[in-house]
GROMACS .gro file of C-alpha atoms in nm:
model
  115
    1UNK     CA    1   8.509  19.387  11.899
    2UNK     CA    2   8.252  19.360  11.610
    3UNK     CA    3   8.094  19.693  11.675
    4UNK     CA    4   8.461  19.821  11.655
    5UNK     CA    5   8.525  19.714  11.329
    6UNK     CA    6   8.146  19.804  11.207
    7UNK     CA    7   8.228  20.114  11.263
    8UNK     CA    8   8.630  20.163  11.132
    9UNK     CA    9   8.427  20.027  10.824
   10UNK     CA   10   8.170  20.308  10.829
   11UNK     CA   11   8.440  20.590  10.886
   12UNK     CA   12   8.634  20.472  10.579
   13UNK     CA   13   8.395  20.573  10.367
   14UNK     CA   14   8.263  20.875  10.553
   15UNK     CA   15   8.295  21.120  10.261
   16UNK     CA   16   8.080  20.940  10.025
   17UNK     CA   17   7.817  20.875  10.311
   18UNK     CA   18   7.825  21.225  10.410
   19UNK     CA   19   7.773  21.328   9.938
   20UNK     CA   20   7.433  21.092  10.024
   21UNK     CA   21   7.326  21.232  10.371
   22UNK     CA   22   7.372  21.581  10.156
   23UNK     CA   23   7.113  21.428   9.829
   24UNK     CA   24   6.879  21.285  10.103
   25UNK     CA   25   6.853  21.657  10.254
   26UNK     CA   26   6.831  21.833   9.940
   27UNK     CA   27   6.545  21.543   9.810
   28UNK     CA   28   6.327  21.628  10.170
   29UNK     CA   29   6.351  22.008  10.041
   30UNK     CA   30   6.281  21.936   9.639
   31UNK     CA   31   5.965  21.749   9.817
   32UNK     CA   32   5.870  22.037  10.042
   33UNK     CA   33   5.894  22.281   9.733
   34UNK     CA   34   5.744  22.033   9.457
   35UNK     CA   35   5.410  22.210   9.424
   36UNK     CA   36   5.596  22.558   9.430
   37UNK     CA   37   5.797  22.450   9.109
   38UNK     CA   38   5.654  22.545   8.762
   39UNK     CA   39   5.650  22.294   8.514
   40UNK     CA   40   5.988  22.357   8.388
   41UNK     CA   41   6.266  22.507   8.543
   42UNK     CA   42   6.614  22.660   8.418
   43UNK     CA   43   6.858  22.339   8.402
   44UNK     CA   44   7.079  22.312   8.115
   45UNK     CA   45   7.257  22.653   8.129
   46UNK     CA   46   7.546  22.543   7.853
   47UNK     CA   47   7.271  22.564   7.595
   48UNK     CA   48   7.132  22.919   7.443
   49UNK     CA   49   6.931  23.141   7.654
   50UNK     CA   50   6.509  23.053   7.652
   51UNK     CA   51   6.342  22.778   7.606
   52UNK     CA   52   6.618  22.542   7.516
   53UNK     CA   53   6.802  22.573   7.897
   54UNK     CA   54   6.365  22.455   8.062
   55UNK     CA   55   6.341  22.110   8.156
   56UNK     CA   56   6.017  21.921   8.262
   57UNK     CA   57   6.013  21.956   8.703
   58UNK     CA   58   5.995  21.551   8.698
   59UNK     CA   59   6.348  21.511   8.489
   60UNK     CA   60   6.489  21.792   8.753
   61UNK     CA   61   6.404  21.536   9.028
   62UNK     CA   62   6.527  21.266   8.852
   63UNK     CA   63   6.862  21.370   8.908
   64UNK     CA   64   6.845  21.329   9.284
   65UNK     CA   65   6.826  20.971   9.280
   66UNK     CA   66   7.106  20.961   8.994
   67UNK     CA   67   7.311  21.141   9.172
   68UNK     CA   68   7.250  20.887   9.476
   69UNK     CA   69   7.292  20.576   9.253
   70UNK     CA   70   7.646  20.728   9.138
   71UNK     CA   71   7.723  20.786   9.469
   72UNK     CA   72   7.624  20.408   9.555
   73UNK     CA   73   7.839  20.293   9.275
   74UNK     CA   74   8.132  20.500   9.414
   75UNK     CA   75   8.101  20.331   9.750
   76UNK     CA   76   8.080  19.990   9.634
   77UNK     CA   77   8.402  20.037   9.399
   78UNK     CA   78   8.561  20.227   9.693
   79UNK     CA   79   8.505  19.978   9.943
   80UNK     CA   80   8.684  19.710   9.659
   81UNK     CA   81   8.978  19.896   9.605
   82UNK     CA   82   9.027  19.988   9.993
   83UNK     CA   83   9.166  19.638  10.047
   84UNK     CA   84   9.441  19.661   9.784
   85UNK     CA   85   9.480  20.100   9.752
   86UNK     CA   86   9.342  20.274  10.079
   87UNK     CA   87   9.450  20.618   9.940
   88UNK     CA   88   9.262  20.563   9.598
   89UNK     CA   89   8.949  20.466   9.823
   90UNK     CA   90   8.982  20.787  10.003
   91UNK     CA   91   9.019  20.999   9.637
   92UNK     CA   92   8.689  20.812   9.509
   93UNK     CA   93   8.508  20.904   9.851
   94UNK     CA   94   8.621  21.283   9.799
   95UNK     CA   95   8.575  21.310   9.443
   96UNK     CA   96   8.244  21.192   9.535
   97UNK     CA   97   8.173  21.449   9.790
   98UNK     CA   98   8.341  21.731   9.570
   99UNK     CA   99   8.104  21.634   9.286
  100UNK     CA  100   7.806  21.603   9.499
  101UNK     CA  101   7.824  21.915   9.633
  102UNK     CA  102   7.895  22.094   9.325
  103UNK     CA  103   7.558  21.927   9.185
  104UNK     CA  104   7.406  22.049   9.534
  105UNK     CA  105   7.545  22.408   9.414
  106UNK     CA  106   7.353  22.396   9.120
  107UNK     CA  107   7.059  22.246   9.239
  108UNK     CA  108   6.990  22.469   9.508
  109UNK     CA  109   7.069  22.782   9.273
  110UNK     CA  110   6.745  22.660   9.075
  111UNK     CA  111   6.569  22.601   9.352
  112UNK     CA  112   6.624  22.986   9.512
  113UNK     CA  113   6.596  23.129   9.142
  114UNK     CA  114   6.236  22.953   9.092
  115UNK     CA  115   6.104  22.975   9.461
   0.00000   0.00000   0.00000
């Protein structure tokens, strides 16, 4: 019966465990590709073309694990708010997912542009 509910409590939150399953793959390939990477790559495309959109390589892997702590943070507060709203749980988990994989989108777009 325990395993039972272990698991009811694992598939309630499957869409923001599947947004960190998703970081965790894309962290393995940064790491696969880190010595490949010049020392700045093309991040901040709101800004003027050149210099200004570069970042240092170690602030562009930096935002792999913030991306995973957000994602943490979303779990926690979904898991909270399940008990009282179970629909507003299951928003946070896909707003979580949508956003991760919209960060993904970007991140692997650098990652083919500069490999």
């Amino acid at each position: 019966m325990t395993d039972v509910k272990a698991e009811g409590k694992i598939a309630r939150h499957w869409l923001v465990w599947l947004a960190e399953i998703l970081l965790i793959f894309a962290g393995v390939f940064l790491l696969l590709f880190w010595n490949r990477l010049p020392p700045e790559v093309p991040w901040l495309y709101s800004l003027p073309w050149g210099a200004s959109q570069l970042i240092p390589k170690i602030w562009f892997a930096l935002t792999l694990p913030l991306a995973m702590i957000a994602g943490l943070v979303n779990l926690v507060i979904a898991k909270r708010i399940y008990r009282h709203d179970s629909m507003v749980a299951v928003v946070i988990g896909g707003a979580t997912l949508l956003l991760t994989v919209m960060y993904l989108a970007a991140f692997f777009r650098v990652m083919s542009i500069i490999t």
